[in-house]
Amino acid sequence: MKKFSDHNFENQRALIRVDFNVPIKNGTITDDTRIRGALPTIKKVLDDGGSVVLMSHWGRPLKDIEKKPNLTLADFSLKPVVSYLSKLLNTEVQFAEDCISEDAMQKAANLKPGQVLLLENLRYYKQEEKGDKDFSEKLSKMGDVYVNDAFGTAHRAHASTAVIAQFFPGDKKMFGLLMEGEIIAAEEVLHNNKKPFTAIIGGAKVSDKILIIENLLDKATDIIIGGGMAYTFFKAEGGQIGNSLCEDDRLDMALSLLKKAEEKGVSIHLPSDSIIADKFAADAATSSALSNEVPAGWMGLDIGQMAIAQFKKVICESKTILWNGPMGVFEMDKFQHGTKAIAEAVVEATSNGAFSLVGGGDSVAAVNKFNLADQVSYVSTGGGAMLEYFEGKELPGIAAIKN
Ligand code: 3PG
Ligand code: MG
């Protein structure tokens, strides 16, 4: 495997798999983190005197159109990225309306040093997700060197993320700078961590987080559990949780996680109190309660003041912090305080020397909302990919280049 920074791209075309699966509303990009994340890789190729062919997916066009026939492929176009990226790069980005057409091939072949071409959404073709070999081979003809910089999609064994790598010799396939940075940050947390190591796990469902918690039981000293998933633990222990979120089919599992943690000497911290609401709405009536004594008709939508103090103490004493998932419904102002306080505690610990990694769509949205993203050590561009990495899985997009 060649190191990207050691490669000179002069007069070469880099075919870069990026993850431009960014939120776009009415043609406007509302969060450009992933696009900005790919810029250093693109710029290095251009600065070397090479040219760039970018490929990405956006959304899940074929699956969504099957469910909602009023949608068309045009609703999933990467076109809005063209002018946006042109501005960021200060150079006109070309566009090919079909990722493997003759026209796309021609445009890629005609690229001159310093030029950039973006291919239309790879998932217009079912072959992309199927990891079709012929489709992968066709894509591979678009560049001289294959660069995978799509950490956000590294958990998919798709044509452009994994299968394509076999069509490039070892010295012509490599990770981009974003992918490298993501792997270094994740390894820092998983394998080079300083103790105490606290994992903060939140979000709605325990079922989504079982594997990551199980894997972290062998690595972390402390696991903080917040968000809707906490109530499954309280109910499993016999608490009253009112109308709070609960996965009744996961009660046994919650108990078994607590038991395993005890056996392994890992401290699990559940939020002692909650901000409760009479309905799931921004204008709900609110009160506070112990998290295992939520009155009937009420639901916990954020962690309470005691829980904030309890969690802050653990976080501020940590040397390594992993944060995946919010503490409450931070999208609604009434229920954002817990998540905000935890974000501030992570920032404080970081300023005192801890290494902190924030990942997973919602916690990243939270640190962005509170303008704290630049005050933690690393913000991951991976949602599902980040989760699977910390579950201990080998990601196909990484394996394809490494092995
Ligand atoms: C993501 O945002 O999760 C990645 O871009 C991968 O997309 P997917 O979940 O549709 O495969
Ligand atoms: Mg996903």
Tab-separated table of C-alpha atoms in Angstrom, residues 23-227:
chain	number	residue	atom	x	y	z
A	23	PRO	CA	-27.529	17.024	3.419
A	24	ILE	CA	-29.033	19.029	0.522
A	25	LYS	CA	-32.343	20.870	0.940
A	26	ASN	CA	-33.966	22.459	-2.132
A	27	GLY	CA	-30.645	22.417	-3.944
A	28	THR	CA	-28.736	24.008	-1.045
A	29	ILE	CA	-26.004	22.172	0.856
A	30	THR	CA	-26.828	22.556	4.558
A	31	ASP	CA	-23.746	20.843	6.010
A	32	ASP	CA	-20.525	20.802	4.006
A	33	THR	CA	-18.302	19.021	6.537
A	34	ARG	CA	-17.706	16.046	4.249
A	35	ILE	CA	-16.920	18.237	1.234
A	36	ARG	CA	-14.436	20.323	3.188
A	37	GLY	CA	-12.972	17.120	4.565
A	38	ALA	CA	-11.984	16.012	1.054
A	39	LEU	CA	-10.322	19.290	0.050
A	40	PRO	CA	-6.769	18.588	1.298
A	41	THR	CA	-6.635	15.387	-0.781
A	42	ILE	CA	-7.951	17.092	-3.920
A	43	LYS	CA	-5.623	20.051	-3.494
A	44	LYS	CA	-2.528	17.906	-3.045
A	45	VAL	CA	-3.176	16.181	-6.403
A	46	LEU	CA	-3.773	19.498	-8.154
A	47	ASP	CA	-0.707	21.090	-6.518
A	48	ASP	CA	1.409	18.168	-7.757
A	49	GLY	CA	0.267	18.926	-11.313
A	50	GLY	CA	-2.262	16.126	-11.579
A	51	SER	CA	-5.972	16.078	-12.400
A	52	VAL	CA	-8.872	14.747	-10.361
A	53	VAL	CA	-11.923	12.603	-11.112
A	54	LEU	CA	-14.294	12.595	-8.140
A	55	MET	CA	-16.908	9.910	-7.619
A	56	SER	CA	-19.526	9.628	-4.883
A	57	HIS	CA	-22.975	8.372	-4.066
A	58	TRP	CA	-25.784	10.557	-2.796
A	59	GLY	CA	-28.728	9.142	-0.859
A	60	ARG	CA	-30.309	5.825	-1.785
A	61	PRO	CA	-31.962	6.638	-5.131
A	62	LEU	CA	-33.055	3.208	-6.355
A	63	LYS	CA	-34.417	2.093	-2.982
A	64	ASP	CA	-36.238	5.385	-2.377
A	65	ILE	CA	-37.748	5.583	-5.867
A	66	GLU	CA	-39.127	2.080	-5.402
A	67	LYS	CA	-40.890	3.256	-2.236
A	68	LYS	CA	-41.931	6.688	-3.554
A	69	PRO	CA	-42.570	6.546	-7.314
A	70	ASN	CA	-43.047	10.344	-7.506
A	71	LEU	CA	-39.301	10.659	-7.021
A	72	THR	CA	-36.925	10.509	-9.986
A	73	LEU	CA	-33.178	10.065	-10.335
A	74	ALA	CA	-32.876	13.836	-10.781
A	75	ASP	CA	-33.921	14.222	-7.137
A	76	PHE	CA	-30.675	12.469	-6.202
A	77	SER	CA	-28.286	14.393	-8.408
A	78	LEU	CA	-24.855	15.499	-7.241
A	79	LYS	CA	-25.150	18.582	-9.443
A	80	PRO	CA	-25.645	21.020	-6.501
A	81	VAL	CA	-22.122	20.089	-5.405
A	82	VAL	CA	-20.547	21.344	-8.661
A	83	SER	CA	-20.792	25.100	-8.102
A	84	TYR	CA	-20.227	24.698	-4.375
A	85	LEU	CA	-16.994	22.793	-4.875
A	86	SER	CA	-15.893	25.121	-7.676
A	87	LYS	CA	-16.033	27.987	-5.191
A	88	LEU	CA	-14.155	26.092	-2.488
A	89	LEU	CA	-11.407	25.044	-4.918
A	90	ASN	CA	-11.421	28.319	-6.770
A	91	THR	CA	-11.456	26.398	-10.040
A	92	GLU	CA	-14.305	25.369	-12.341
A	93	VAL	CA	-15.370	21.787	-11.632
A	94	GLN	CA	-16.635	19.833	-14.666
A	95	PHE	CA	-19.569	17.450	-14.382
A	96	ALA	CA	-20.454	14.190	-16.145
A	97	GLU	CA	-24.183	13.442	-16.030
A	98	ASP	CA	-23.647	9.694	-15.968
A	99	CYS	CA	-20.799	8.095	-14.085
A	100	ILE	CA	-19.792	5.490	-16.699
A	101	SER	CA	-21.044	6.889	-20.028
A	102	GLU	CA	-18.862	7.495	-23.115
A	103	ASP	CA	-19.164	11.191	-22.333
A	104	ALA	CA	-17.818	10.658	-18.797
A	105	MET	CA	-14.919	8.594	-20.179
A	106	GLN	CA	-14.111	11.316	-22.703
A	107	LYS	CA	-14.246	14.053	-20.109
A	108	ALA	CA	-11.969	12.061	-17.797
A	109	ALA	CA	-9.542	11.298	-20.631
A	110	ASN	CA	-9.365	14.962	-21.669
A	111	LEU	CA	-8.570	16.328	-18.211
A	112	LYS	CA	-5.503	18.540	-18.095
A	113	PRO	CA	-3.323	19.050	-15.013
A	114	GLY	CA	-5.176	21.190	-12.506
A	115	GLN	CA	-8.644	20.182	-13.747
A	116	VAL	CA	-11.393	18.495	-11.754
A	117	LEU	CA	-14.312	16.356	-12.936
A	118	LEU	CA	-17.206	15.195	-10.754
A	119	LEU	CA	-19.157	12.126	-11.849
A	120	GLU	CA	-22.915	11.874	-11.289
A	121	ASN	CA	-24.245	9.779	-8.397
A	122	LEU	CA	-22.820	6.245	-8.562
A	123	ARG	CA	-26.000	4.786	-7.078
A	124	TYR	CA	-27.992	5.567	-10.224
A	125	TYR	CA	-26.627	2.115	-11.100
A	126	LYS	CA	-27.658	-0.898	-9.051
A	127	GLN	CA	-24.241	-2.340	-9.880
A	128	GLU	CA	-22.635	0.095	-7.449
A	129	GLU	CA	-24.208	-1.357	-4.317
A	130	LYS	CA	-24.012	-4.895	-5.692
A	131	GLY	CA	-20.257	-4.482	-6.044
A	132	ASP	CA	-20.497	-5.552	-9.697
A	133	LYS	CA	-17.095	-6.400	-11.135
A	134	ASP	CA	-17.654	-5.121	-14.691
A	135	PHE	CA	-19.033	-1.847	-13.389
A	136	SER	CA	-16.032	-1.520	-11.056
A	137	GLU	CA	-13.645	-2.184	-13.925
A	138	LYS	CA	-15.333	0.475	-16.075
A	139	LEU	CA	-15.027	2.998	-13.261
A	140	SER	CA	-11.384	2.091	-12.775
A	141	LYS	CA	-10.635	3.302	-16.321
A	142	MET	CA	-11.409	6.867	-15.244
A	143	GLY	CA	-8.100	7.313	-13.440
A	144	ASP	CA	-4.452	6.230	-13.274
A	145	VAL	CA	-4.407	6.049	-9.485
A	146	TYR	CA	-7.255	5.089	-7.145
A	147	VAL	CA	-7.580	7.100	-3.941
A	148	ASN	CA	-10.189	6.164	-1.355
A	149	ASP	CA	-11.062	9.168	0.788
A	150	ALA	CA	-14.650	8.149	1.567
A	151	PHE	CA	-14.443	7.182	5.232
A	152	GLY	CA	-18.194	7.782	5.596
A	153	THR	CA	-18.837	4.940	3.143
A	154	ALA	CA	-15.960	2.663	4.155
A	155	HIS	CA	-18.389	0.205	5.782
A	156	ARG	CA	-19.948	-0.573	2.394
A	157	ALA	CA	-18.442	-3.265	0.164
A	158	HIS	CA	-19.552	-1.445	-2.964
A	159	ALA	CA	-18.057	-1.204	-6.459
A	160	SER	CA	-16.434	2.207	-5.959
A	161	THR	CA	-15.394	1.714	-2.329
A	162	ALA	CA	-13.930	-1.777	-2.371
A	163	VAL	CA	-14.263	-3.927	-5.525
A	164	ILE	CA	-12.572	-1.357	-7.753
A	165	ALA	CA	-9.275	-1.603	-5.818
A	166	GLN	CA	-8.396	-4.919	-7.503
A	167	PHE	CA	-8.006	-3.126	-10.831
A	168	PHE	CA	-5.063	-1.072	-9.563
A	169	PRO	CA	-1.582	-2.361	-8.678
A	170	GLY	CA	-0.366	-1.921	-5.083
A	171	ASP	CA	1.490	1.316	-5.755
A	172	LYS	CA	-1.508	2.865	-7.528
A	173	LYS	CA	-4.120	2.575	-4.779
A	174	MET	CA	-4.059	4.441	-1.515
A	175	PHE	CA	-6.067	6.195	1.181
A	176	GLY	CA	-6.598	9.928	0.894
A	177	LEU	CA	-5.714	12.330	3.686
A	178	LEU	CA	-9.204	12.344	5.192
A	179	MET	CA	-9.299	8.554	5.386
A	180	GLU	CA	-5.799	8.519	6.895
A	181	GLY	CA	-6.784	11.127	9.485
A	182	GLU	CA	-9.942	9.205	10.418
A	183	ILE	CA	-8.001	5.969	10.888
A	184	ILE	CA	-5.289	7.667	12.970
A	185	ALA	CA	-7.904	9.297	15.236
A	186	ALA	CA	-9.880	6.081	15.629
A	187	GLU	CA	-6.741	4.069	16.405
A	188	GLU	CA	-5.714	6.678	18.962
A	189	VAL	CA	-8.949	5.958	20.792
A	190	LEU	CA	-9.221	2.202	20.272
A	191	HIS	CA	-5.637	1.046	20.601
A	192	ASN	CA	-3.364	3.867	21.821
A	193	ASN	CA	-5.682	5.323	24.445
A	194	LYS	CA	-4.579	6.785	27.734
A	195	LYS	CA	-6.717	5.893	30.742
A	196	PRO	CA	-9.189	6.845	32.089
A	197	PHE	CA	-10.949	6.270	28.760
A	198	THR	CA	-14.599	7.319	28.747
A	199	ALA	CA	-17.017	6.422	25.986
A	200	ILE	CA	-20.158	8.539	25.875
A	201	ILE	CA	-22.882	6.650	24.072
A	202	GLY	CA	-26.268	8.185	23.397
A	203	GLY	CA	-29.118	8.088	20.937
A	204	ALA	CA	-32.545	6.572	20.802
A	205	LYS	CA	-31.994	2.849	20.561
A	206	VAL	CA	-29.926	0.387	22.558
A	207	SER	CA	-30.201	-2.086	19.701
A	208	ASP	CA	-28.101	0.202	17.479
A	209	LYS	CA	-25.385	0.483	20.094
A	210	ILE	CA	-25.084	-3.028	21.554
A	211	LEU	CA	-22.085	-4.045	19.458
A	212	ILE	CA	-20.149	-0.849	20.095
A	213	ILE	CA	-20.787	-1.052	23.852
A	214	GLU	CA	-19.725	-4.707	23.897
A	215	ASN	CA	-16.511	-3.918	22.068
A	216	LEU	CA	-15.788	-0.916	24.295
A	217	LEU	CA	-16.205	-3.030	27.426
A	218	ASP	CA	-12.741	-4.398	26.608
A	219	LYS	CA	-11.212	-0.968	26.073
A	220	ALA	CA	-12.886	1.758	28.135
A	221	THR	CA	-12.736	2.384	31.867
A	222	ASP	CA	-16.072	4.263	31.891
A	223	ILE	CA	-19.132	4.207	29.689
A	224	ILE	CA	-21.675	7.008	29.973
A	225	ILE	CA	-25.074	6.121	28.600
A	226	GLY	CA	-27.535	8.890	27.758
A	227	GLY	CA	-30.356	9.665	25.366
